Amino acid sequence: MKSEKLKEFEYIFNPKAVAVIGASQTDDFTQAMMSTKMKDNLFLVNPNRKDLVGKKCYASILDIEDEIDYAVVAVPASLVPKLLSECIEKGVKAAHVFSAGFSETGLEERKRLENEVKEVAKGRIRLIGPNCMGIYCPKSGLSFVPDAPTEEGSVGVISQSGTFAEQFSTIGKMRNIRFSKTISYGNAIDLDCPDFLEYLADDPETKVIALYMEGARDGKRLKSELGKAARKKPVVALKGGVTKHGSRAASSHTGALAGSPETWRSLFKQAGVVQVDNFDELLDATLALSCSPLPSGKGVSIITNSGGFSVIETDSCVKAGLEVPEFGEGTMRELRKIVPTAGTSIGNPLDAWPIYYNTRSVSGTISDATKLVALDKNIHSLVVHFDELRYLSRVFGETLEGRLKELVDLMLNGCEYVRDEIGKPVMICVSLEAYSEDEEDRRYHLMVKKAFESKRFPVYSSLNASIKALFSLYRYRTRLR
Amino acid sequence: MKSEKLKEFEYIFNPKAVAVIGASQTDDFTQAMMSTKMKDNLFLVNPNRKDLVGKKCYASILDIEDEIDYAVVAVPASLVPKLLSECIEKGVKAAHVFSAGFSETGLEERKRLENEVKEVAKGRIRLIGPNCMGIYCPKSGLSFVPDAPTEEGSVGVISQSGTFAEQFSTIGKMRNIRFSKTISYGNAIDLDCPDFLEYLADDPETKVIALYMEGARDGKRLKSELGKAARKKPVVALKGGVTKHGSRAASSHTGALAGSPETWRSLFKQAGVVQVDNFDELLDATLALSCSPLPSGKGVSIITNSGGFSVIETDSCVKAGLEVPEFGEGTMRELRKIVPTAGTSIGNPLDAWPIYYNTRSVSGTISDATKLVALDKNIHSLVVHFDELRYLSRVFGETLEGRLKELVDLMLNGCEYVRDEIGKPVMICVSLEAYSEDEEDRRYHLMVKKAFESKRFPVYSSLNASIKALFSLYRYRTRLR
């Protein structure tokens, strides 16, 4: 049985036909929807054009013969009231106002204009915005992100900021996040963050909710909806404007009121929401929550072929709030049998580079080491590190590609056992520098990344990111209690 | 006039001839030095080979007719005492023992072996190591990093860990850091961190010292040398093993003793050293200190074309310890003349995306905005952000490459004025995702990155990294007082 909000919002996320008012050659909406399944139910409105991107262009939404249930209004702010009235006349059920230049400017006449829009819409049409990007829903093809995945996924995103929503979808795609719905809600003069929270909480297609907000009109309702949602599925939140200066910036960005950092921290905590510190942490935590089991404790083991970093990364784990305990004696004994002594470190972190080269013998492989470590009762989760391609390349020589595949198969074998049989989370780190221009190096790293992604492991380009994401899993777990 | 250490260490950093004992087809030293100017003065020793990489291979160092002043010993640990004796007999002045398998294993017999090596060397030859990568010095061609820059630079690196030193040089290269000397000193049974600090402090080729250490034998001397060095040039340090678990990992990694986090924090602080938290921060701070003026206060302005992030990044600045103050009224008035109202935010951060498109009119460009902002008395430094290539590409269409060059010229014009005429630091952020596979996008971002690097600006792939590096500049500045 569907909840009220699910029924009510059906035409917002899954409209049958969409009009873009103020369509142009380059607007995000037209661009995006021309490559989704919405293409054939997309209608473009622009009085100055006969056609656009091979489609007929209407002078007014009223000229369209088909029924339209959803409109994107992308015209100068001053024209919004008039065009919105036309949408109402046409029988459109929900409109997304992309246009900026309202209360967020801080100017009195712009606030008045925003109120005018509100009055026009009240009780006649549901509004998303203004000053936002609207809705991206791969299932229906409604979209504002030309580069977003067309496949459906399980992550629901609610963002006050449009750029944020767009980048979350685009960069999320590179990090193997797939979305059920992304919502950019801007100045929220009608539908607001709590409405979308209520919807996503009940949405069976959404398994994890990622939230970016800069302020709230109704703190009480927000808290209540956050709490309700967090009892149903993981909610990760980033609050922009938590500092004094940030809050000033937020008020000029979306016109939102912002409380003190402490207020927000306690609000999220009480609601059972995992609060993160920045954009990357939000992506990284969302990825982990969308595909990993939760750790039953703080004990992490790091398995690496790059010992120089294991010390720093142990520090990072502990600073993050996790632990890197010693292995039990049995584990140590077993590990000693398979890892050579020189230049390695039998212990946690497991700096065991020689086993990364052992892809062809029956025992003493990275798979064996991974399983051994994960069976240790002090260890509740693993971070498995792929690095040092240059050394692997040196040792494997011309057979590099084949041997890497063998290595990755062994790593996967161990990691799948740990996740699927033992039920402990495994975070994968495939180290890659943003500015690296070594194309071969990039190609191999991406090959390894994708191998792990194809088995639904969360993969990160830095150990720090893996560790922080793991800590978010742990925090979610402890909040459930 | 050269200091003692400079004279004494001349043969360590600038040896006339180098022997690699235990050379192989794939060892780092042979690989690296075959492509530096050391090539012709490189001698390979391996009793099992007649030749290697096109060079004659000697059975023993004693068979070499030329004088050898520096040897790399890369043989199994148990053979080190014998081969070191031969080095002494040959008249070698300094040896770097690459071999691992000594005290860092925690095994008693290995500690005894390390002591034996120490006894053999004492008073007869200077030792670097064991269990380390030794020296990389582009000026002489001595090297252990096959991918390191061959050009000389101004950054001196001292690292206990070999992997760390190697990665710092390799990844540093991608981030436009160039080195005077990199030293990996490992178990330090003879030459230790303070010796190298003393040397780099006086080395006229080194302008910034980056330090990674896991522990120290002689804390008093370390503190004294850190203080002396930091009075002469910036010293940035990362201490591995600051947490309880990290310290356990450190002791098994290089056999070093580690103090409490508080001890280290206070030691660095008293010495005037800028302490950072991880590998990336060390690289990022080192880059900034190697090429930027210092900010005279905490006031930062962020100029961006990606407003959705300016709020979060303002928070990041404030959390880091900086400030994002409001502009003075005069600045606001002038900015309003050149930045359109809708969807922008006249204020700090300056979310002024339309001016990024204005590459062809005489006024109201990004150059004008940058200068205006930097002249504000509340602003002591700038972070200039290049992002949203997709939008730029949409607007510029086929003229993208040319227009980007115009945009970058304008940005450079403004930034150079700010740095060189006003004397305020400018950090550049060219956002790029490690896992991005959009080759055109990568190419344009790298083009922009290199344009800024060619004018010696510090460039970072994330705003967070730029902000943290800026804060390191600020911390160094305040420590000088």
Coordinates of C-alpha atoms in Angstrom, one line a residue, chain A:
Chain A
M1 CA 0.0 0.0 0.0
K2 CA 1.4 3.3 -1.0
S3 CA 1.7 6.2 1.4
E4 CA -0.1 9.5 0.8
K5 CA 3.1 11.2 -0.3
L6 CA 4.0 8.4 -2.7
K7 CA 0.7 8.8 -4.5
E8 CA 0.7 12.6 -4.3
F9 CA 4.2 12.9 -5.7
E10 CA 3.8 10.4 -8.5
Y11 CA 3.4 13.2 -11.0
I12 CA 6.4 15.0 -9.6
F13 CA 8.8 12.1 -10.1
N14 CA 7.1 10.2 -12.8
P15 CA 5.2 12.7 -15.0
K16 CA 3.8 11.5 -18.2
A17 CA 4.7 14.6 -20.1
V18 CA 7.0 17.5 -19.3
A19 CA 7.2 21.0 -20.8
V20 CA 10.3 23.1 -20.6
I21 CA 9.2 26.8 -20.7
G22 CA 12.1 29.0 -21.8
A23 CA 13.8 26.1 -23.5
S24 CA 17.0 26.8 -25.4
Q25 CA 19.8 25.1 -27.3
T26 CA 21.8 24.9 -24.2
D27 CA 19.5 24.6 -21.2
D28 CA 20.3 21.7 -18.9
F29 CA 16.7 20.3 -18.9
T30 CA 16.4 20.0 -22.7
Q31 CA 19.9 18.7 -23.0
A32 CA 19.4 16.1 -20.3
M33 CA 15.9 14.9 -21.3
M34 CA 16.8 14.6 -25.0
S35 CA 18.8 11.6 -24.0
T36 CA 16.4 9.9 -21.6
K37 CA 13.2 8.1 -22.1
M38 CA 11.4 11.4 -21.5
K39 CA 12.5 12.5 -25.0
D40 CA 9.2 11.6 -26.7
N41 CA 7.1 13.2 -24.0
L42 CA 9.1 16.4 -23.8
F43 CA 7.6 19.7 -25.0
L44 CA 9.6 22.8 -25.6
V45 CA 8.2 26.3 -25.1
N46 CA 9.9 29.4 -26.4
P47 CA 8.1 32.1 -28.3
N48 CA 11.3 33.1 -30.2
R49 CA 12.0 29.8 -31.7
K50 CA 10.1 27.6 -34.3
D51 CA 12.1 24.5 -33.3
L52 CA 15.0 23.4 -31.1
V53 CA 17.1 20.3 -31.0
G54 CA 14.9 18.9 -33.8
K55 CA 11.7 19.4 -31.8
K56 CA 8.8 21.8 -32.5
C57 CA 8.9 24.8 -30.2
Y58 CA 5.6 26.2 -28.9
A59 CA 5.0 29.9 -28.3
S60 CA 3.1 29.1 -25.1
I61 CA 2.4 26.0 -23.0
L62 CA -1.3 26.7 -23.8
D63 CA -0.6 25.9 -27.4
I64 CA 0.4 22.3 -26.6
E65 CA -2.4 19.8 -27.3
D66 CA -1.1 17.0 -25.1
E67 CA -1.7 16.9 -21.4
I68 CA 1.2 18.2 -19.5
D69 CA 1.6 17.2 -15.8
Y70 CA 5.0 18.8 -15.1
A71 CA 6.6 22.0 -16.2
V72 CA 10.1 23.4 -15.9
V73 CA 10.0 27.2 -15.8
A74 CA 13.3 28.6 -17.0
V75 CA 12.6 32.2 -17.8
P76 CA 13.7 35.6 -16.2
A77 CA 12.4 35.9 -12.7
S78 CA 10.0 38.8 -13.6
L79 CA 8.1 36.5 -16.1
V80 CA 7.6 33.7 -13.7
P81 CA 4.2 34.8 -12.2
K82 CA 2.6 35.1 -15.7
L83 CA 4.0 31.8 -17.1
L84 CA 3.1 30.0 -13.9
S85 CA -0.5 31.2 -14.4
E86 CA -0.5 29.7 -17.8
C87 CA 0.7 26.4 -16.4
I88 CA -2.2 26.4 -14.0
E89 CA -4.6 27.2 -16.8
K90 CA -3.1 24.3 -18.8
G91 CA -3.7 22.0 -15.9
V92 CA -0.1 21.3 -15.0
K93 CA 0.1 19.6 -11.6
A94 CA 3.6 20.5 -10.6
A95 CA 6.1 23.1 -11.7
H96 CA 9.7 23.4 -11.1
V97 CA 10.9 27.1 -11.1
F98 CA 14.5 27.1 -12.2
S99 CA 14.7 30.9 -12.4
A100 CA 16.9 32.6 -9.9
G101 CA 16.7 36.3 -8.8
F102 CA 14.3 36.0 -5.9
S103 CA 14.7 36.3 -2.1
E104 CA 18.2 34.9 -2.3
T105 CA 19.5 38.2 -3.7
G106 CA 18.6 39.9 -0.4
L107 CA 16.8 42.6 -2.4
E108 CA 13.3 43.8 -1.2
E109 CA 11.7 43.9 -4.6
R110 CA 12.9 40.4 -5.3
K111 CA 11.4 39.1 -2.1
R112 CA 8.1 40.7 -3.2
L113 CA 8.4 39.0 -6.5
E114 CA 8.9 35.7 -4.7
N115 CA 5.8 36.3 -2.6
E116 CA 3.8 37.0 -5.8
V117 CA 4.9 33.6 -7.2
K118 CA 3.8 32.0 -4.0
E119 CA 0.4 33.6 -4.2
V120 CA -0.1 32.6 -7.8
A121 CA 0.7 29.0 -7.0
K122 CA -1.1 28.6 -3.7
G123 CA -3.6 25.7 -3.8
R124 CA -3.4 25.5 -7.6
I125 CA -0.1 23.9 -8.4
R126 CA 2.7 22.4 -6.4
L127 CA 6.0 24.2 -6.7
I128 CA 9.7 23.1 -6.6
G129 CA 12.0 26.1 -6.2
P130 CA 12.6 28.8 -7.3
N131 CA 16.4 29.0 -7.7
C132 CA 17.1 25.3 -8.1
M133 CA 17.6 22.5 -10.6
G134 CA 14.5 20.4 -9.8
I135 CA 14.2 16.7 -10.2
Y136 CA 16.3 13.9 -11.7
C137 CA 14.6 10.5 -11.8
P138 CA 16.2 7.9 -14.1
K139 CA 13.1 5.7 -13.9
S140 CA 10.9 8.3 -15.6
G141 CA 13.6 10.2 -17.5
L142 CA 12.9 13.5 -15.8
S143 CA 16.3 15.1 -15.5
F144 CA 18.5 18.2 -15.2
V145 CA 21.9 16.5 -15.4
P146 CA 23.1 15.8 -18.9
D147 CA 25.9 13.6 -17.7
A148 CA 24.0 11.6 -15.1
P149 CA 23.5 7.9 -15.2
T150 CA 20.4 6.7 -17.1
E151 CA 20.4 3.4 -15.0
E152 CA 18.3 3.4 -11.9
G153 CA 19.9 3.0 -8.5
S154 CA 19.0 3.2 -4.8
V155 CA 20.3 6.5 -3.6
G156 CA 17.9 9.4 -3.0
V157 CA 19.4 12.9 -2.9
I158 CA 17.8 16.0 -1.4
S159 CA 19.8 19.2 -2.0
Q160 CA 19.0 22.8 -1.4
S161 CA 21.7 23.8 -3.9
G162 CA 21.4 23.1 -7.6
T163 CA 25.1 23.0 -8.3
F164 CA 25.5 20.6 -5.4
A165 CA 22.7 18.3 -6.7
E166 CA 24.1 18.3 -10.2
Q167 CA 27.7 17.6 -9.1
F168 CA 26.6 15.0 -6.6
S169 CA 24.9 13.1 -9.5
T170 CA 27.7 13.6 -12.0
I171 CA 30.6 12.9 -9.6
G172 CA 28.6 10.2 -7.9
K173 CA 28.4 8.5 -11.3
M174 CA 32.2 8.3 -11.5
R175 CA 32.2 6.8 -8.0
N176 CA 29.7 4.1 -8.9
I177 CA 26.7 5.6 -7.1
R178 CA 23.4 5.2 -8.9
F179 CA 20.3 7.2 -8.0
S180 CA 16.6 6.6 -7.5
K181 CA 15.8 10.4 -7.3
T182 CA 17.8 13.6 -7.0
I183 CA 15.9 16.7 -5.8
S184 CA 17.3 20.2 -5.8
Y185 CA 14.7 22.3 -4.0
G186 CA 16.2 25.8 -3.7
N187 CA 14.2 28.6 -2.0
A188 CA 11.4 26.1 -1.2
I189 CA 8.5 28.5 -1.3
D190 CA 6.1 25.5 -1.5
L191 CA 7.6 22.0 -1.3
D192 CA 10.4 21.9 1.1
C193 CA 13.0 19.5 2.4
P194 CA 10.7 17.7 4.9
D195 CA 8.2 17.0 2.1
F196 CA 10.9 15.2 0.1
L197 CA 12.2 13.4 3.2
E198 CA 8.7 12.1 3.9
Y199 CA 8.5 10.9 0.3
L200 CA 11.9 9.3 0.1
A201 CA 11.5 7.6 3.5
D202 CA 8.5 5.7 2.0
D203 CA 9.9 5.3 -1.5
P204 CA 10.7 1.6 -2.0
E205 CA 13.2 2.5 -4.7
T206 CA 15.3 4.5 -2.3
K207 CA 17.6 2.6 0.1
V208 CA 19.8 5.5 1.3
I209 CA 19.1 9.2 1.6
A210 CA 21.8 11.8 1.1
L211 CA 20.9 15.3 2.2
Y212 CA 22.5 18.7 1.6
M213 CA 20.8 21.7 3.3
E214 CA 21.7 25.2 4.2
G215 CA 18.8 26.1 6.5
A216 CA 15.2 25.3 7.3
R217 CA 12.0 27.2 7.7
D218 CA 10.3 24.7 10.1
G219 CA 12.9 23.1 12.3
K220 CA 10.4 21.1 14.2
R221 CA 8.9 19.4 11.2
L222 CA 12.4 18.9 9.7
K223 CA 13.5 17.1 12.8
S224 CA 10.4 15.0 12.9
E225 CA 10.8 13.9 9.2
L226 CA 14.5 13.3 9.6
G227 CA 13.8 11.1 12.5
K228 CA 11.0 9.2 10.7
A229 CA 13.2 8.7 7.6
A230 CA 16.3 7.6 9.6
R231 CA 14.2 4.9 11.4
K232 CA 13.4 3.5 7.9
K233 CA 16.8 3.8 6.1
P234 CA 20.2 5.4 6.4
V235 CA 20.1 9.2 6.2
V236 CA 23.5 11.0 5.7
A237 CA 23.5 14.8 5.9
L238 CA 25.7 17.7 5.2
K239 CA 24.7 21.0 6.6
G240 CA 26.2 24.0 4.8
G241 CA 26.6 27.2 6.7
V242 CA 27.5 25.7 10.1
T243 CA 30.0 28.4 10.8
K244 CA 29.3 32.1 11.2
H245 CA 30.8 33.1 7.9
G246 CA 29.3 30.0 6.2
S247 CA 25.9 30.8 7.5
R248 CA 26.2 34.4 6.1
A249 CA 27.2 32.9 2.7
A250 CA 24.3 30.5 2.9
S251 CA 21.8 33.2 3.5
S252 CA 22.9 35.0 0.4
H253 CA 22.9 31.7 -1.5
T254 CA 19.4 30.4 -1.0
G255 CA 18.0 32.9 1.3
A256 CA 17.7 30.3 4.1
L257 CA 17.9 30.9 7.8
A258 CA 20.6 28.9 9.5
G259 CA 20.9 27.8 13.2
S260 CA 24.1 27.4 15.2
P261 CA 26.4 24.5 14.5
E262 CA 25.5 23.0 17.9
T263 CA 21.7 23.2 17.2
W264 CA 22.2 21.3 13.9
R265 CA 24.6 18.8 15.3
S266 CA 22.2 17.9 18.1
L267 CA 19.2 17.9 15.7
F268 CA 20.9 15.4 13.4
K269 CA 22.1 13.3 16.3
Q270 CA 18.7 13.1 17.9
A271 CA 17.2 12.2 14.6
G272 CA 19.6 9.4 14.1
V273 CA 21.1 11.0 11.0
V274 CA 24.8 10.6 10.1
Q275 CA 26.3 14.1 9.8
V276 CA 29.3 14.5 7.5
D277 CA 31.7 17.4 7.0
N278 CA 32.0 18.0 3.3
F279 CA 30.9 17.1 -0.2
D280 CA 33.3 14.2 -0.6
E281 CA 32.4 12.7 2.7
L282 CA 28.8 12.8 1.8
L283 CA 29.4 10.9 -1.5
D284 CA 31.8 8.5 0.2
A285 CA 29.4 7.7 3.0
T286 CA 26.5 7.3 0.7
L287 CA 28.4 4.9 -1.5
A288 CA 29.3 2.7 1.5
L289 CA 25.8 2.8 2.9
S290 CA 24.3 1.8 -0.4
C291 CA 26.3 -1.4 -0.8
S292 CA 28.0 -2.6 2.3
P293 CA 27.1 -4.5 5.4
L294 CA 27.7 -2.6 8.7
P295 CA 30.6 -3.3 11.0
S296 CA 29.7 -4.7 14.4
G297 CA 32.6 -2.9 16.1
K298 CA 35.4 -0.4 15.8
G299 CA 38.2 -2.9 14.9
V300 CA 39.6 -2.3 11.4
S301 CA 42.4 -4.1 9.6
I302 CA 44.2 -2.5 6.8
I303 CA 45.8 -4.8 4.2
T304 CA 48.3 -3.0 2.0
N305 CA 51.3 -3.4 -0.3
S306 CA 52.5 0.1 0.7
G307 CA 53.9 -0.1 4.2
G308 CA 55.1 3.4 4.3
F309 CA 51.5 4.5 4.6
S310 CA 50.2 2.0 7.0
V311 CA 51.4 4.0 10.0
I312 CA 49.8 7.2 8.9
E313 CA 46.6 5.4 7.9
T314 CA 46.4 3.7 11.3
D315 CA 46.6 7.2 12.8
S316 CA 43.8 8.3 10.4
C317 CA 41.6 5.4 11.5
V318 CA 42.1 6.2 15.2
K319 CA 41.6 9.9 14.6
A320 CA 38.4 9.1 12.7
G321 CA 37.1 7.2 15.7
L322 CA 38.0 3.6 14.8
E323 CA 40.6 1.2 16.1
V324 CA 43.3 -0.9 14.5
P325 CA 43.8 -3.6 17.1
E326 CA 46.5 -6.2 17.2
F327 CA 45.5 -9.6 15.7
G328 CA 44.9 -12.5 18.0
E329 CA 47.8 -15.0 18.4
G330 CA 46.2 -17.6 16.2
T331 CA 45.9 -15.1 13.3
M332 CA 49.6 -14.0 13.8
R333 CA 50.7 -17.6 13.7
E334 CA 48.8 -18.4 10.5
L335 CA 49.9 -15.2 8.9
R336 CA 53.6 -15.9 9.6
K337 CA 53.3 -19.1 7.7
I338 CA 52.3 -17.2 4.5
V339 CA 54.1 -13.8 4.6
P340 CA 57.9 -13.6 4.2
T341 CA 59.8 -11.7 6.9
A342 CA 62.0 -9.1 5.2
G343 CA 60.5 -5.7 4.7
T344 CA 57.0 -6.8 5.7
S345 CA 55.2 -6.4 8.9
I346 CA 53.1 -9.2 10.3
G347 CA 50.6 -7.3 12.3
N348 CA 47.8 -4.9 11.8
P349 CA 48.1 -3.0 9.4
L350 CA 49.2 -6.0 7.4
D351 CA 52.1 -4.6 5.3
A352 CA 52.4 -7.7 3.2
W353 CA 53.6 -6.6 -0.2
P354 CA 55.1 -10.0 -1.2
I355 CA 51.7 -11.7 -1.2
Y356 CA 50.5 -9.2 -3.8
Y357 CA 53.0 -10.9 -6.2
N358 CA 51.9 -14.4 -5.4
T359 CA 49.1 -14.9 -7.9
R360 CA 49.9 -18.4 -9.0
S361 CA 50.5 -20.7 -6.1
V362 CA 47.7 -22.5 -4.3
S363 CA 48.3 -21.1 -0.9
G364 CA 49.7 -17.9 0.7
T365 CA 47.8 -15.6 -1.5
I366 CA 46.2 -12.3 -0.8
S367 CA 42.9 -14.2 -0.7
D368 CA 44.2 -16.4 2.1
A369 CA 45.5 -13.4 4.0
T370 CA 42.3 -11.5 3.7
K371 CA 40.2 -14.4 5.0
L372 CA 42.6 -15.0 7.9
V373 CA 42.5 -11.4 9.0
A374 CA 38.8 -11.1 8.7
L375 CA 38.2 -14.3 10.8
D376 CA 40.1 -12.6 13.7
K377 CA 37.6 -11.7 16.4
N378 CA 39.2 -8.3 17.1
I379 CA 38.5 -7.3 13.5
H380 CA 35.1 -6.0 12.4
S381 CA 35.9 -4.6 9.0
L382 CA 38.7 -4.5 6.4
V383 CA 40.3 -1.8 4.2
V384 CA 42.0 -3.5 1.3
H385 CA 44.5 -1.4 -0.5
F386 CA 45.6 -1.6 -4.1
D387 CA 48.7 0.5 -4.8
E388 CA 52.3 0.4 -6.0
L389 CA 51.4 -0.4 -9.6
R390 CA 54.9 0.6 -10.6
Y391 CA 56.4 -2.2 -8.5
L392 CA 53.9 -4.7 -9.7
S393 CA 54.6 -3.7 -13.2
R394 CA 58.4 -4.1 -12.6
V395 CA 58.0 -7.6 -11.2
F396 CA 55.3 -8.8 -13.6
G397 CA 56.9 -7.2 -16.7
E398 CA 55.1 -8.0 -19.9
T399 CA 52.7 -10.2 -18.2
L400 CA 51.4 -7.3 -16.1
E401 CA 47.8 -7.2 -17.4
G402 CA 47.2 -10.9 -17.0
R403 CA 48.8 -11.1 -13.6
L404 CA 46.9 -8.0 -12.4
K405 CA 43.7 -9.8 -13.4
E406 CA 44.8 -12.9 -11.4
L407 CA 45.7 -10.7 -8.5
V408 CA 42.3 -8.9 -8.6
D409 CA 40.5 -12.3 -8.9
L410 CA 42.3 -13.4 -5.7
M411 CA 41.5 -10.1 -4.0
L412 CA 37.9 -10.4 -5.0
N413 CA 37.7 -14.0 -3.9
G414 CA 38.9 -13.0 -0.4
C415 CA 36.8 -9.9 -0.2
E416 CA 33.6 -11.6 -1.3
Y417 CA 34.1 -14.3 1.3
V418 CA 34.6 -11.7 4.0
R419 CA 31.6 -9.7 3.0
D420 CA 29.2 -12.4 1.9
E421 CA 30.2 -15.3 4.2
I422 CA 31.5 -13.6 7.3
G423 CA 29.3 -10.5 6.9
K424 CA 32.0 -8.0 7.6
P425 CA 32.3 -4.8 5.5
V426 CA 35.3 -4.5 3.1
M427 CA 36.3 -1.0 1.8
I428 CA 38.5 -1.0 -1.2
C429 CA 41.1 1.7 -1.9
V430 CA 42.5 1.9 -5.4
S431 CA 44.9 4.8 -5.0
L432 CA 44.8 7.3 -7.9
E433 CA 45.9 10.8 -8.2
A434 CA 43.6 13.3 -9.8
Y435 CA 46.4 15.0 -11.7
S436 CA 48.1 11.8 -12.8
E437 CA 48.9 11.9 -16.5
D438 CA 50.4 8.4 -16.8
E439 CA 47.7 6.9 -19.1
E440 CA 48.7 3.3 -18.6
D441 CA 48.8 3.7 -14.9
R442 CA 45.3 5.2 -15.0
R443 CA 44.0 2.5 -17.2
Y444 CA 45.2 -0.3 -14.9
H445 CA 43.9 1.5 -11.8
L446 CA 40.5 2.0 -13.4
M447 CA 40.4 -1.6 -14.5
V448 CA 41.0 -2.7 -10.9
K449 CA 38.4 -0.2 -9.6
K450 CA 35.8 -1.5 -12.0
A451 CA 36.4 -5.1 -11.1
F452 CA 35.6 -4.3 -7.5
E453 CA 32.7 -2.2 -8.5
S454 CA 31.2 -4.9 -10.6
K455 CA 31.0 -7.0 -7.4
R456 CA 29.4 -4.0 -5.5
F457 CA 32.3 -3.1 -3.3
P458 CA 32.7 0.6 -2.4
V459 CA 35.9 1.8 -4.0
Y460 CA 37.8 5.0 -3.0
S461 CA 40.8 6.7 -4.5
S462 CA 42.4 7.4 -1.2
L463 CA 42.8 5.5 2.0
N464 CA 41.6 8.5 4.0
A465 CA 38.3 8.5 2.1
S466 CA 37.9 4.7 2.7
I467 CA 38.4 5.2 6.4
K468 CA 36.0 8.0 6.7
A469 CA 33.3 6.2 4.8
L470 CA 33.9 3.1 7.0
F471 CA 33.5 5.3 10.1
S472 CA 30.1 6.6 8.7
L473 CA 29.0 3.0 8.4
Y474 CA 30.0 2.5 12.0
R475 CA 28.2 5.6 13.1
Y476 CA 25.1 4.5 11.3
R477 CA 25.3 1.2 13.0
T478 CA 25.7 2.7 16.5
R479 CA 22.8 5.1 15.9
L480 CA 20.5 2.2 15.2
R481 CA 20.9 0.9 18.7

